[in-house]
CSV table of N, CA and C in Angstrom, one decimal:
chain,number,residue,atom,x,y,z
X,1,MET,N,128.8,33.9,130.9
X,1,MET,CA,129.1,33.1,132.1
X,1,MET,C,127.8,33.4,133.1
X,2,THR,N,127.2,32.2,133.4
X,2,THR,CA,126.3,32.3,134.4
X,2,THR,C,126.8,32.0,135.8
X,3,ILE,N,126.3,33.0,136.5
X,3,ILE,CA,126.4,33.1,138.0
X,3,ILE,C,125.2,32.5,139.1
X,4,HIS,N,125.5,31.7,139.8
X,4,HIS,CA,124.4,31.4,140.7
X,4,HIS,C,124.5,32.3,142.0
X,5,VAL,N,123.3,33.1,141.6
X,5,VAL,CA,123.3,34.6,142.8
X,5,VAL,C,123.2,33.9,143.7
X,6,GLU,N,122.2,33.2,144.2
X,6,GLU,CA,121.9,32.8,145.5
X,6,GLU,C,123.2,32.4,146.2
X,7,THR,N,124.0,31.5,146.0
X,7,THR,CA,125.3,31.0,146.1
X,7,THR,C,126.2,32.1,146.7
X,8,LEU,N,126.0,33.3,145.3
X,8,LEU,CA,126.8,34.3,145.6
X,8,LEU,C,126.8,35.1,147.1
X,9,ILE,N,125.3,35.3,147.3
X,9,ILE,CA,124.7,35.9,148.3
X,9,ILE,C,125.2,35.0,149.6
X,10,ARG,N,125.1,34.2,149.7
X,10,ARG,CA,125.5,33.3,150.6
X,10,ARG,C,127.1,33.1,150.9
X,11,SER,N,127.6,33.6,150.0
X,11,SER,CA,129.1,33.9,150.1
X,11,SER,C,129.6,35.2,150.7
X,12,LEU,N,128.7,35.9,151.1
X,12,LEU,CA,129.1,37.0,151.7
X,12,LEU,C,130.0,36.9,152.8
X,13,GLY,N,131.0,37.5,153.3
X,13,GLY,CA,131.8,37.3,154.0
X,13,GLY,C,133.1,36.4,154.2
X,14,LYS,N,132.8,35.7,153.0
X,14,LYS,CA,133.9,35.0,152.3
X,14,LYS,C,134.9,35.6,151.4
X,15,ALA,N,136.2,35.1,151.2
X,15,ALA,CA,137.4,36.0,150.6
X,15,ALA,C,137.3,35.2,149.2
X,16,TYR,N,137.8,36.6,148.5
X,16,TYR,CA,137.7,36.7,146.9
X,16,TYR,C,138.4,35.1,146.5
X,17,PRO,N,139.8,35.0,146.9
X,17,PRO,CA,140.4,33.7,146.6
X,17,PRO,C,139.8,32.5,146.8
X,18,ASP,N,138.8,32.4,147.8
X,18,ASP,CA,137.9,31.4,147.8
X,18,ASP,C,136.8,31.0,146.9
X,19,LEU,N,136.3,32.0,146.3
X,19,LEU,CA,135.2,32.3,145.4
X,19,LEU,C,135.7,31.8,144.1
X,20,VAL,N,136.9,32.3,143.9
X,20,VAL,CA,137.7,31.6,142.5
X,20,VAL,C,138.2,30.3,142.5
X,21,LYS,N,138.4,30.0,143.6
X,21,LYS,CA,138.9,28.5,144.0
X,21,LYS,C,137.5,27.5,143.9
X,22,THR,N,136.5,27.9,144.4
X,22,THR,CA,135.3,27.2,144.1
X,22,THR,C,134.6,27.3,142.8
X,23,GLY,N,135.1,28.0,141.9
X,23,GLY,CA,134.5,28.3,140.5
X,23,GLY,C,133.4,29.2,140.5
X,24,LEU,N,133.1,29.6,141.6
X,24,LEU,CA,131.8,30.8,141.8
X,24,LEU,C,132.0,32.1,140.7
X,25,ILE,N,133.4,32.4,140.9
X,25,ILE,CA,134.0,33.5,140.1
X,25,ILE,C,134.9,33.0,139.1
X,26,THR,N,135.0,33.1,137.9
X,26,THR,CA,135.8,32.7,136.6
X,26,THR,C,136.6,33.6,136.0
X,27,TYR,N,136.1,35.0,136.5
X,27,TYR,CA,136.8,36.2,135.7
X,27,TYR,C,138.2,36.3,135.8
X,28,GLN,N,139.2,36.6,134.9
X,28,GLN,CA,140.6,36.8,135.4
X,28,GLN,C,140.7,38.0,135.8
X,29,THR,N,140.2,38.8,135.7
X,29,THR,CA,140.2,40.3,136.3
X,29,THR,C,140.2,40.2,138.0
X,30,LYS,N,140.9,40.8,138.4
X,30,LYS,CA,140.8,40.8,140.0
X,30,LYS,C,140.3,41.9,140.7
X,31,PRO,N,139.5,42.0,141.6
X,31,PRO,CA,138.8,43.5,142.1
X,31,PRO,C,140.0,44.4,142.1
X,32,GLN,N,139.7,45.8,141.9
X,32,GLN,CA,140.6,46.8,141.9
X,32,GLN,C,139.7,47.8,142.8
X,33,GLY,N,140.5,48.9,142.9
X,33,GLY,CA,139.8,50.3,143.7
X,33,GLY,C,140.9,51.2,143.5
X,34,ALA,N,140.4,52.3,144.2
X,34,ALA,CA,141.3,53.7,144.3
X,34,ALA,C,142.6,53.3,145.4
X,35,PRO,N,143.8,53.7,144.9
X,35,PRO,CA,144.8,53.8,145.9
X,35,PRO,C,144.1,54.3,147.2
X,36,GLY,N,144.1,53.8,148.5
X,36,GLY,CA,143.9,54.1,149.9
X,36,GLY,C,142.5,53.9,150.0
X,37,SER,N,141.7,53.1,149.2
X,37,SER,CA,140.2,52.9,149.4
X,37,SER,C,140.5,51.8,150.3
X,38,PRO,N,139.5,51.8,151.4
X,38,PRO,CA,139.2,50.6,152.1
X,38,PRO,C,138.4,49.2,151.1
X,39,VAL,N,137.9,49.8,150.2
X,39,VAL,CA,136.7,48.9,149.2
X,39,VAL,C,137.6,48.5,147.7
X,40,ILE,N,137.6,47.7,147.3
X,40,ILE,CA,137.9,47.1,146.0
X,40,ILE,C,136.7,46.6,145.4
X,41,SER,N,136.4,46.5,143.8
X,41,SER,CA,135.1,45.8,143.5
X,41,SER,C,135.6,45.4,142.0
X,42,LEU,N,134.7,44.6,141.8
X,42,LEU,CA,134.6,43.5,140.6
X,42,LEU,C,133.3,43.6,139.9
X,43,ASP,N,133.3,44.5,138.7
X,43,ASP,CA,132.1,44.7,137.9
X,43,ASP,C,132.0,43.5,136.8
X,44,LEU,N,130.9,42.6,137.2
X,44,LEU,CA,130.9,41.7,136.0
X,44,LEU,C,129.6,42.1,135.2
X,45,ALA,N,129.8,43.1,134.2
X,45,ALA,CA,128.8,43.8,133.9
X,45,ALA,C,127.9,43.1,132.6
X,46,LYS,N,128.6,41.9,132.0
X,46,LYS,CA,127.7,41.1,131.1
X,46,LYS,C,126.6,40.5,131.9
X,47,GLU,N,127.0,39.8,133.2
X,47,GLU,CA,126.2,39.3,134.0
X,47,GLU,C,125.2,40.0,135.0
X,48,GLY,N,125.6,41.3,134.8
X,48,GLY,CA,124.5,42.0,135.5
X,48,GLY,C,124.9,42.2,137.4
X,49,VAL,N,125.8,41.8,137.7
X,49,VAL,CA,126.3,41.9,138.9
X,49,VAL,C,127.4,42.5,139.3
X,50,PHE,N,127.4,43.1,140.5
X,50,PHE,CA,128.7,44.2,141.1
X,50,PHE,C,129.0,43.7,142.0
X,51,LEU,N,130.2,43.4,142.5
X,51,LEU,CA,130.7,42.7,143.5
X,51,LEU,C,131.6,43.8,144.5
X,52,SER,N,131.4,43.9,145.8
X,52,SER,CA,132.3,44.7,146.5
X,52,SER,C,133.2,44.0,147.4
X,53,PHE,N,134.4,44.3,147.9
X,53,PHE,CA,135.0,43.5,148.8
X,53,PHE,C,135.9,44.4,149.7
X,54,ALA,N,136.1,44.2,150.9
X,54,ALA,CA,137.2,45.1,151.9
X,54,ALA,C,138.4,44.8,151.2
X,55,ARG,N,139.4,45.8,150.9
X,55,ARG,CA,140.5,45.5,150.5
X,55,ARG,C,141.7,44.6,151.2
X,56,GLU,N,141.3,44.9,152.6
X,56,GLU,CA,142.0,43.7,153.6
X,56,GLU,C,141.3,42.6,153.8
X,57,GLY,N,141.8,41.8,153.4
X,57,GLY,CA,141.4,40.1,153.1
X,57,GLY,C,140.6,39.7,152.0
X,58,GLN,N,140.3,40.9,151.3
X,58,GLN,CA,139.5,40.6,150.1
X,58,GLN,C,138.4,40.1,150.2
X,59,VAL,N,137.4,40.4,151.2
X,59,VAL,CA,136.2,39.6,152.0
X,59,VAL,C,135.2,40.6,151.3
X,60,LEU,N,134.1,39.5,150.4
X,60,LEU,CA,133.1,39.7,149.8
X,60,LEU,C,132.0,40.7,150.9
X,61,LYS,N,131.7,41.9,150.6
X,61,LYS,CA,131.1,42.7,151.3
X,61,LYS,C,129.4,43.2,150.8
X,62,GLU,N,129.5,43.1,149.4
X,62,GLU,CA,128.1,43.4,148.8
X,62,GLU,C,128.1,42.7,147.6
X,63,VAL,N,126.8,42.3,147.3
X,63,VAL,CA,126.4,41.8,146.0
X,63,VAL,C,125.4,42.6,145.6
X,64,THR,N,125.4,43.3,144.1
X,64,THR,CA,124.5,44.4,143.6
X,64,THR,C,124.2,43.7,142.1
X,65,LEU,N,122.8,43.5,142.0
X,65,LEU,CA,122.3,42.9,140.9
X,65,LEU,C,121.4,44.0,139.8
X,66,ARG,N,122.0,44.4,139.0
X,66,ARG,CA,121.4,45.3,138.0
X,66,ARG,C,120.1,44.6,137.4
X,67,ILE,N,119.0,45.0,137.7
X,67,ILE,CA,117.8,44.0,137.0
X,67,ILE,C,117.6,44.8,136.0
X,68,GLN,N,117.6,46.3,135.7
X,68,GLN,CA,117.5,47.1,134.6
X,68,GLN,C,118.9,47.7,134.3
X,69,ASN,N,119.2,47.9,132.9
X,69,ASN,CA,120.4,48.7,132.5
X,69,ASN,C,120.0,49.5,131.5
X,70,SER,N,120.2,50.6,131.9
X,70,SER,CA,119.7,51.7,130.7
X,70,SER,C,120.8,52.0,129.6
X,71,LYS,N,121.9,51.4,129.8
X,71,LYS,CA,123.0,51.4,128.8
X,71,LYS,C,122.8,50.4,127.7
X,72,ALA,N,122.0,49.1,128.1
X,72,ALA,CA,122.0,48.3,127.0
X,72,ALA,C,120.5,48.1,126.8
X,73,LYS,N,120.4,48.0,125.4
X,73,LYS,CA,118.7,48.0,124.9
X,73,LYS,C,118.5,46.8,125.1
X,74,ASN,N,117.1,46.4,125.4
X,74,ASN,CA,116.4,45.3,125.6
X,74,ASN,C,117.2,44.3,126.4
X,75,TRP,N,117.7,44.8,127.8
X,75,TRP,CA,118.5,44.0,128.8
X,75,TRP,C,117.6,43.3,129.4
X,76,VAL,N,118.2,42.2,129.7
X,76,VAL,CA,117.3,41.3,130.5
X,76,VAL,C,118.3,40.7,131.5
X,77,PHE,N,117.9,40.7,133.0
X,77,PHE,CA,119.2,39.9,133.8
X,77,PHE,C,119.2,38.4,133.4
X,78,PRO,N,120.4,38.1,133.3
X,78,PRO,CA,120.9,37.1,132.4
X,78,PRO,C,121.1,35.7,133.5
X,79,ASN,N,120.9,36.0,134.9
X,79,ASN,CA,121.2,34.9,135.7
X,79,ASN,C,119.6,34.5,136.3
X,80,GLU,N,119.7,33.6,136.9
X,80,GLU,CA,118.7,33.0,137.7
X,80,GLU,C,118.3,33.9,139.0
X,81,LEU,N,117.4,34.3,139.7
X,81,LEU,CA,117.3,35.4,140.9
X,81,LEU,C,116.9,34.3,141.7
X,82,PRO,N,117.1,34.5,143.0
X,82,PRO,CA,116.8,33.6,144.1
X,82,PRO,C,115.3,33.9,144.3
X,83,SER,N,114.5,32.6,144.8
X,83,SER,CA,113.1,32.8,144.8
X,83,SER,C,112.7,33.6,145.9
X,84,PRO,N,111.9,34.5,146.0
X,84,PRO,CA,110.7,34.6,144.9
X,84,PRO,C,111.0,35.7,144.0
X,85,LEU,N,112.1,36.2,144.0
X,85,LEU,CA,112.4,37.4,142.9
X,85,LEU,C,112.1,37.0,141.5
X,86,GLU,N,111.5,38.1,140.9
X,86,GLU,CA,111.6,37.8,139.4
X,86,GLU,C,112.3,39.1,138.6
X,87,GLU,N,112.3,38.8,137.2
X,87,GLU,CA,113.1,39.9,136.5
X,87,GLU,C,112.4,41.2,136.5
X,88,LYS,N,110.9,41.1,136.4
X,88,LYS,CA,110.3,42.5,136.5
X,88,LYS,C,109.5,42.5,137.7
X,89,MET,N,109.7,43.6,138.6
X,89,MET,CA,109.0,43.6,139.9
X,89,MET,C,108.8,45.0,140.0
X,90,SER,N,107.2,45.4,140.3
X,90,SER,CA,106.9,46.8,140.6
X,90,SER,C,107.0,46.8,142.2
X,91,ARG,N,107.0,48.1,142.7
X,91,ARG,CA,107.0,48.2,144.0
X,91,ARG,C,105.7,47.5,144.7
X,92,ASP,N,104.7,47.6,144.0
X,92,ASP,CA,103.5,46.9,144.7
X,92,ASP,C,103.6,45.2,144.9
X,93,TRP,N,104.4,44.6,143.6
X,93,TRP,CA,104.6,43.2,143.8
X,93,TRP,C,105.5,43.1,144.9
X,94,VAL,N,106.6,44.0,145.0
X,94,VAL,CA,107.8,43.5,146.2
X,94,VAL,C,106.8,43.7,147.4
X,95,HIS,N,106.0,44.8,147.7
X,95,HIS,CA,105.4,45.1,149.1
X,95,HIS,C,104.3,43.7,149.3
X,96,GLU,N,103.6,43.1,148.2
X,96,GLU,CA,102.9,41.9,148.5
X,96,GLU,C,103.6,40.5,148.5
X,97,THR,N,104.9,40.7,147.9
X,97,THR,CA,105.8,39.5,148.2
X,97,THR,C,106.4,39.4,149.5
X,98,LEU,N,107.1,40.3,149.6
X,98,LEU,CA,108.2,40.6,150.9
X,98,LEU,C,107.5,41.3,152.1
X,99,SER,N,106.5,41.9,151.8
X,99,SER,CA,105.6,42.4,152.8
X,99,SER,C,106.3,44.1,153.2
X,100,GLU,N,106.1,44.7,153.8
X,100,GLU,CA,106.3,46.4,154.2
X,100,GLU,C,107.7,46.2,154.5
X,101,PRO,N,108.7,47.3,154.0
X,101,PRO,CA,110.1,47.6,154.3
X,101,PRO,C,110.3,47.8,155.6
X,102,ASP,N,111.7,47.7,155.9
X,102,ASP,CA,112.0,48.1,157.3
X,102,ASP,C,112.2,49.5,157.6
X,103,LYS,N,112.7,50.2,156.2
X,103,LYS,CA,112.9,51.8,156.1
X,103,LYS,C,112.7,52.0,154.4
X,104,ILE,N,112.3,53.2,154.4
X,104,ILE,CA,112.3,53.8,153.1
X,104,ILE,C,113.0,55.3,152.8
X,105,LEU,N,113.7,55.4,151.7
X,105,LEU,CA,114.4,56.7,151.4
X,105,LEU,C,113.6,57.1,150.1
X,106,PRO,N,113.0,58.3,150.4
X,106,PRO,CA,112.2,58.8,149.3
X,106,PRO,C,112.8,59.1,148.0
X,107,PRO,N,112.1,59.2,146.6
X,107,PRO,CA,113.2,59.7,145.5
X,107,PRO,C,113.9,61.0,145.9
X,108,LYS,N,114.9,61.1,145.1
X,108,LYS,CA,115.7,62.4,145.3
X,108,LYS,C,116.4,62.7,144.0
X,109,VAL,N,116.6,64.1,143.8
X,109,VAL,CA,117.6,64.7,142.7
X,109,VAL,C,118.8,65.0,143.6
X,110,VAL,N,119.8,64.4,143.0
X,110,VAL,CA,121.3,64.9,143.3
X,110,VAL,C,122.1,65.5,142.3
X,111,ALA,N,122.6,66.6,142.0
X,111,ALA,CA,123.5,67.3,141.1
X,111,ALA,C,122.7,66.9,139.7
X,112,GLY,N,121.3,67.1,139.8
X,112,GLY,CA,120.7,66.9,138.5
X,112,GLY,C,120.3,65.6,138.2
X,113,LEU,N,120.8,64.5,138.7
X,113,LEU,CA,120.2,63.4,138.5
X,113,LEU,C,119.2,62.9,139.4
X,114,SER,N,118.1,62.2,138.8
X,114,SER,CA,117.0,61.7,139.5
X,114,SER,C,117.3,60.3,140.1
X,115,PHE,N,117.0,60.0,141.2
X,115,PHE,CA,117.3,58.8,141.7
X,115,PHE,C,115.7,58.3,142.4
X,116,GLY,N,115.3,56.9,142.4
X,116,GLY,CA,114.2,56.6,142.8
X,116,GLY,C,114.2,56.2,144.3
X,117,MET,N,113.0,55.8,144.5
X,117,MET,CA,112.8,55.3,146.0
X,117,MET,C,113.9,54.2,146.2
X,118,THR,N,114.3,54.2,147.5
X,118,THR,CA,115.2,53.0,147.9
X,118,THR,C,114.3,52.5,149.4
X,119,GLU,N,114.3,51.2,149.5
X,119,GLU,CA,113.7,50.5,150.4
X,119,GLU,C,114.6,49.6,151.1
X,120,ARG,N,114.7,49.1,152.3
X,120,ARG,CA,115.4,48.3,153.3
X,120,ARG,C,114.7,47.2,153.6
X,121,TYR,N,115.1,45.8,153.4
X,121,TYR,CA,114.4,44.7,154.0
X,121,TYR,C,115.4,43.9,154.7
X,122,SER,N,115.1,43.3,156.3
X,122,SER,CA,116.0,42.2,156.7
X,122,SER,C,115.7,40.8,156.0
X,123,LEU,N,116.6,40.1,155.9
X,123,LEU,CA,116.4,38.9,155.3
X,123,LEU,C,116.8,37.9,156.4
X,124,GLU,N,115.9,36.7,156.3
X,124,GLU,CA,116.3,35.5,157.2
X,124,GLU,C,116.8,34.4,156.5
X,125,GLY,N,117.1,33.2,157.4
X,125,GLY,CA,117.6,32.0,156.5
X,125,GLY,C,119.1,32.0,156.1
X,126,PHE,N,120.1,32.8,156.3
X,126,PHE,CA,121.3,33.1,156.0
X,126,PHE,C,122.3,32.9,156.7
X,127,HIS,N,123.6,32.5,156.5
X,127,HIS,CA,124.5,32.2,157.7
X,127,HIS,C,124.8,33.4,158.3
X,128,ILE,N,124.7,34.6,158.0
X,128,ILE,CA,124.6,35.9,158.8
X,128,ILE,C,123.4,36.6,158.6
X,129,PRO,N,123.3,37.7,159.2
X,129,PRO,CA,122.0,38.6,159.2
X,129,PRO,C,122.5,39.3,157.8
X,130,ILE,N,121.8,39.5,156.9
X,130,ILE,CA,121.7,40.1,155.4
X,130,ILE,C,120.6,41.1,155.4
X,131,THR,N,121.1,42.1,154.7
X,131,THR,CA,119.9,43.2,154.5
X,131,THR,C,119.7,43.3,152.9
X,132,LEU,N,118.5,43.4,152.5
X,132,LEU,CA,118.4,43.8,150.9
X,132,LEU,C,117.8,45.1,150.7
X,133,GLN,N,118.9,46.1,150.1
X,133,GLN,CA,118.2,47.3,149.6
X,133,GLN,C,117.6,47.2,148.3
X,134,ILE,N,116.6,47.7,147.9
X,134,ILE,CA,116.0,47.7,146.8
X,134,ILE,C,115.9,49.2,146.1
X,135,ARG,N,116.5,49.3,145.0
X,135,ARG,CA,116.2,50.7,144.5
X,135,ARG,C,115.2,50.6,143.5
X,136,TYR,N,114.4,51.5,143.3
X,136,TYR,CA,113.3,51.8,142.4
X,136,TYR,C,113.7,52.8,141.2
X,137,ASP,N,113.2,52.6,140.1
X,137,ASP,CA,113.4,53.9,138.9
X,137,ASP,C,112.2,54.7,139.1
X,138,GLU,N,112.1,55.9,138.4
X,138,GLU,CA,111.1,56.9,138.7
X,138,GLU,C,109.5,56.2,138.4
X,139,ASN,N,109.4,55.1,137.8
X,139,ASN,CA,108.2,54.4,137.5
X,139,ASN,C,107.8,53.3,138.4
X,140,GLU,N,108.5,53.3,139.6
X,140,GLU,CA,108.5,52.2,140.6
X,140,GLU,C,108.9,50.9,140.2
X,141,MET,N,109.6,50.8,139.2
X,141,MET,CA,110.0,49.3,139.0
X,141,MET,C,111.5,49.0,139.6
X,142,VAL,N,111.8,47.7,140.0
X,142,VAL,CA,112.9,47.6,140.5
X,142,VAL,C,114.1,47.8,139.8
X,143,GLU,N,115.0,48.5,140.1
X,143,GLU,CA,116.2,48.7,139.4
X,143,GLU,C,117.2,47.9,139.7
X,144,LYS,N,117.7,48.0,141.0
X,144,LYS,CA,118.9,47.2,141.7
X,144,LYS,C,118.3,46.6,142.9
X,145,LEU,N,119.0,45.5,143.0
X,145,LEU,CA,119.0,44.7,144.4
X,145,LEU,C,120.2,44.6,144.8
X,146,THR,N,120.6,44.9,146.1
X,146,THR,CA,121.8,45.0,146.6
X,146,THR,C,121.8,44.3,148.1
X,147,PHE,N,122.7,43.0,148.1
X,147,PHE,CA,122.7,42.3,149.2
X,147,PHE,C,124.1,42.5,150.0
X,148,LEU,N,123.8,42.9,151.5
X,148,LEU,CA,124.9,43.1,152.2
X,148,LEU,C,124.8,42.6,153.5
X,149,PRO,N,126.0,42.2,154.1
X,149,PRO,CA,125.6,41.9,155.5
X,149,PRO,C,125.3,42.9,156.3
X,150,THR,N,124.5,42.6,157.4
X,150,THR,CA,123.7,43.7,158.3
X,150,THR,C,124.5,44.6,158.9
X,151,SER,N,125.7,44.0,159.4
X,151,SER,CA,126.6,44.6,160.0
X,151,SER,C,127.7,45.5,159.1
X,152,GLU,N,127.6,45.6,157.9
X,152,GLU,CA,128.0,46.9,157.0
X,152,GLU,C,126.9,47.7,156.6
X,153,LEU,N,125.8,47.7,156.9
X,153,LEU,CA,124.7,48.6,156.6
X,153,LEU,C,124.9,50.1,157.1
X,154,ARG,N,125.1,51.2,156.1
X,154,ARG,CA,125.1,52.6,156.6
X,154,ARG,C,123.7,53.4,156.0
X,155,TRP,N,122.8,53.8,156.8
X,155,TRP,CA,121.9,54.4,156.1
X,155,TRP,C,121.8,55.7,157.2
């Protein structure tokens, strides 16, 4: 299934049933989460997209794109990225294209797992204020892109 990523990002704040009704999400599986958790999610693994919803009202809170996938050999992100983003992006390329980030979290090791740097950017031109978080791998290549309403940001 092809997902129109930019339309999905522009749907932040909309309810899951509306996304299904418009055909943006065609999966039969509904978002799920741990009992009592305020968040439910839908992992569209083959499409490289992870969606997070508020349990109450099933409102879309986050869109995460897996640009790299360590579990799949020869992984190529299967959907068109919004301009000016590309399939392979280095940290230098991101800085040249998007300018300097608003904030940076340095690389870290948690419970023996290594995490690359994370940067935060404010995006303009959307229906609500949106923040882009970019996570890099140890080689400073983009691993994940997360789009979320700035009001949901917790740093």
